Amino acid sequence: MQRRQFLATTLLLPLAGAWVARAAEPADQKRLIVVFLRGAVDGLNVVVPYGDDRYYDNRRSIAVKNPGKDNGALDLDRHFGLHPALASVMPLWQKGELAFVHASGSPDPTRSHFDAQLFMENGTPGRAANPDGWMNRLLGVMPGVKTPSSAIAFGPQIPRILSGPQTVANLSNANDIGRQLPIDKPGVSEAFAKLYGGNDALSRTYQDSQQSRQQMQMADAAGDDKEQMAANAGAPLPNGFPTDAARLAHMMRQDPTIRLAFFQLGGWDTHINQGAGEGQLANRLKPLGEGLAALAKGLGPVYKDSLIVVMSEFGRTVHENGNGGTDHGHGNVMWLLGGEVAGGKVYGNWPGLATDQLYQQRDLAVTTDFRTILGPTVTRHLRLPDTQIATLFPDLPANGTAFSSVLRA
Amino acid sequence: MMMKRLILIVPLFLLATAAGAASLSLPPEAETREGALHALNRLGFGPRPGEVDQVMAMGVGNWITRQLQPQTIPEPMALTARLDSMSSLAATDSELINHETMLRKDKSDSGEAAHRDYNRTVLYEAQASRIDRALLSDRQLQEALVGFWYNHFNVFRGKGYDTVWVGKFENEAIRPYVLGNFRLLLEATARHPAMLYYLDNWQNSAAGSRGRKGEEIGLNENYARELMELHTLGVNGGYTQKDVTELARILTGWGLRDRAEPMRQAFGMQRQADFSLVFDISRHDYGDKVLLGQTIKGEGWREVERALDILAASPATAKHLAFQLAQYFVADEPDPHLVNSMATAYMRSGGNLTAVMRAMIESPVFWAPSTMGHKFKTPFEYTVSAMRAASVMPENLQPVMGVLNQLGQPIYGHETPDGYKQVESAWLNPDAMARRLSFATTLGSGHIAGQNFTVDDATIRTALPASLQPQTATALAQSDPQLRSALLLGSPDFMYR
C-alpha cells in the first residue's frame, strides 16, 4: 500500500509513459541479457564430449557419465551431452532455441581470472587499459529510446562490461526494489536534489539513481502477475538467480525501454572436489539452469525478441587435478538462448582431446574467438549494421575473420 | 605453541628497530589545518570531533611518526572493553574449529540451529571488531593498513571453515605485520590455516601421493598461482605457467596438521586437535625445481622458505605492492614517480613496509592540492568515517554490516582472492548513491540500530574542509536545519577524502 502511494506520487510518471509509447519500433524492442559465470566454469562438464573417449581417460573421478547411465549426461547430438543438473533447460534445446559454441574463448593466453574477465568484458583481449565495456558501447549505438535503466546490472557495482559513458542502472538487492528508502521521505529528497542538482559526476549519478529507481519500481509493480511476484518474494529461496531472473523478465515485459541486463554468478573455481553428475558443480549448475528457464518463461511475449548469452572467462584443465578438481585452463563453452537463436546445435570446431590437440598440452584449445560469435550475433539481433561489430570489439582484425551469427536467417 | 609465540615476537622486535622512529621530513603544507585533516582522512578513517585540532596541536609530522609505531599508542578503554566482551576473539584457531566441527556433527534440528548460531556469532564478532577498531582505535594507520593488507591477502568468509577463521587470520597473520617486513607478512599468511584452506593448498600433493583413504592425490595449482599473481609479483610480473606448476610442486605437503593425522599416529604422537600448519613429507615432491630461473633443490619445507624469499625480493613484487599501496592511499591512478620511489624504498630496505609508507608520506605528491579531497571513499571508509564524524558508536553493528552488504563491500565477503577494488569507478554507481545518502540520512537523524544519539551538525562540520563546495554551502543554507547533519554527511565534500 505504502509502495503504491509512493509510486503514484512520483513526478516522473508521465515521462516514463512517454518512453513506453515511443519504444514501438520492432528494432527498438530487442533485448540482450548476459550471464557471466565468474571463476571459470568447467565447460567440459557443462557440455560433455561423451563421444570422445579421451574425456573419460582424463577425468577418472569427475567425468559425467554417458547418457542413459545413472546421473549421466543428457544427450544433445550423440557426441555432446548436457550436465544432468541442467535438465531444466533441455526443453529449450528441444525447441531449437538453445545453442552452444564449444571450444570457444579468448585469444589471450592468460590463466588469470581477473585479466581474462577484464578482456571478455572490455572486449579487447590483451589490452587491459581499455576502461569501457562492450555492453556500454553497445548501449551507445543501440537504436531506440534510452532511459537511465535501459541497461541494468544486477549487483551492488557496475561491472566492467557495462562501464563507460552511457548511463547504467544497478540493483544491489532486487528483492527490496519496492522498498522506500530514507531519502525518499518528503523534504529529504528535495534537500538532496538541491545538493546534487549540478553536472558533476556525483550529481549525475544521483539524478540517474532517482530516475532509474522510479522507473524500475514502476516496471516491477506494473502488470497483472503482481500476486505471483509477491508470493515468490515472500518465500525463502535457496539461491538468488532464479528469483532475480524472474524479476528481470517481469520488468522487461512491462517496460520495453529496459533492453540490456547483466548478471554475474560466482563459485565456479572448482579446484577441489567438483563432483561429476552430482556434487559441487552440479549444485551451482542447477539454479543457473532454473534461472535461465525462469527467464525464458517470464519474458513471455518478449522472449521472441530476446537473446541470452552465458559466458565465462576461460575453461578448466582437461585432466582432473590431484584433488578431484580442475585448474585454470583455456577453451570453454558459450551458451546462446532466445527466440531468434538457431539452436538445438553445438557450434564450433571441436579440436579433440588428445594431448597433441590440447592447448599447451593441457587445455581445450580455443578454435572460436568469442568475439567472432558475439559480434555478429549481437549486432544482428539488435538490428545494427555489421560495421558496428568494430564498436563492440575494435581490435578484431578486419580481414580474414570468419564471423558467424547463430541467429536464424 | 612455539610457533604462535614466534609469530608474535618477531614483528614486535622488527617494529622496534624499524625506520619508524626517525623524524619525518614533510613539506610545509602538511603542518596546516588542511594537512591535519588530510592525514586523518588518508592515514586513518577520518577525524572524530576535535581530532583535527589535536593533531594540529601535536604537529602533523609528530602524529604521523607516532602512527608509524602503533605499539607505542595505547588503545582506549572504550575499545578494549568492547573487544573483551566478544569471547570468540580470544579463542584459538583450533578451539574455534573444534567447536564448529563438534556442532556440525549434531544433525538434529536443535544441533543445526546451534551450529548456525555459533558460526554467525563468531563471524559477527570478527566483523564487529574490525569496525570497532576502525571507529575507536587511536592506531588509525595500523587499522587502515589492516584494511589494505587483508584485502591484498583476501580470504572469503563463505568458504567452509573460513567462516570461523577469517577474524583469526586478520588478528594473527595481518595486523601484527603491517608495518614490519613484507617477507614475514607473506609467510604469516602462507602458513595460516585460513589461507591454506581458502586457496586449497592443504590438499596440494606430489603427483601420485596417497590420500588418507588410500586414494591417489596430486598437484593443485590454486594457491601457487595467486601467490605470484596477487600476493607478490603481480599478473605481469614475468612468471609463466611453468613457474606456477613449479611453485605448486614446491608447496606440496604445505598443509594443515589435521591431514597428517596418520603420520602422527605412526610416530606414536598424542592426538591433539590442532589445525596449524604442518609440512607433510609424505605428500611432498622431492624433485628439484626451477622457479623464475633459479634452481631450488628438493629438500622439503626449506624450499617454501626459499620460494618466499625469491618472491619477496623480486623488483616486480616491489613495484606491484608500491602501486597498490599508492592506489589505496593516494590516487586511483597514482603518479608513476611516487610508485617508483616507494618501490625503491622497498628494495633498499629489504622489504620494510614502514620504509615504503615513509617514502609515500614524504612525497610532495601525497600533500598536493590535487591529491587532497580527491579520493572517493570505499563503502567501509564512508560508513566508518561518517560514524566517527558524527560520534555515533552503536552497540549493535548489524545495521552497519547490512549497509556494507548493500553497498557491495561486506567485511570478509569478497569471494575471489583479488579482494575489493579501491577506485572510484568500482564504488560510484546509482544504487550506491541512493544507499549512501540513505545511510547519511539515518545517521544524521541520530536514530540507528535501535539507539538514539545526539548528532550535531556543527560538530560534523569540523570533520570537513574549511571551505565547502558551493553546492554544499547553498544546499545547507536553503534546507531544514534538521537535515543539516544528513546533508553534510551526504555531501560530495564528505564522499571524498
CSV table of N, CA and C in Angstrom, one decimal, chain A residues 4 45 69 75 86 195 247 258 287 291 343 374 401:
chain,number,residue,atom,x,y,z
A,4,ARG,N,2.5,1.7,-3.3
A,4,ARG,CA,1.7,2.2,-4.4
A,4,ARG,C,1.5,3.7,-4.2
A,45,ASN,N,32.5,-30.1,-18.4
A,45,ASN,CA,31.4,-30.8,-17.6
A,45,ASN,C,30.1,-30.2,-17.7
A,69,LYS,N,23.1,-43.6,-18.4
A,69,LYS,CA,23.6,-44.2,-17.1
A,69,LYS,C,23.0,-43.3,-16.0
A,75,ASP,N,21.6,-36.4,-23.5
A,75,ASP,CA,22.2,-36.3,-24.9
A,75,ASP,C,21.7,-35.1,-25.7
A,86,LEU,N,21.3,-29.7,-15.4
A,86,LEU,CA,20.8,-28.6,-16.3
A,86,LEU,C,19.5,-29.1,-17.0
A,195,LEU,N,21.3,19.6,-3.4
A,195,LEU,CA,22.8,19.4,-3.2
A,195,LEU,C,23.4,18.8,-4.5
A,247,ARG,N,12.4,-11.7,-11.9
A,247,ARG,CA,12.1,-10.3,-11.7
A,247,ARG,C,12.5,-9.5,-12.9
A,258,ILE,N,13.7,-1.2,-21.1
A,258,ILE,CA,14.7,-2.0,-20.4
A,258,ILE,C,15.2,-3.0,-21.4
A,287,PRO,N,20.7,-24.1,-10.1
A,287,PRO,CA,20.0,-22.8,-10.1
A,287,PRO,C,20.2,-22.0,-11.3
A,291,GLY,N,17.2,-20.7,-13.4
A,291,GLY,CA,17.1,-19.2,-13.6
A,291,GLY,C,16.9,-18.9,-15.1
A,343,GLY,N,19.0,-22.7,-32.6
A,343,GLY,CA,19.5,-23.6,-31.6
A,343,GLY,C,19.4,-25.1,-31.9
A,374,LEU,N,29.9,-13.4,-30.8
A,374,LEU,CA,29.1,-12.3,-30.2
A,374,LEU,C,29.0,-11.1,-31.1
A,401,THR,N,38.6,-12.5,-40.8
A,401,THR,CA,37.9,-13.0,-39.6
A,401,THR,C,36.6,-13.7,-40.1
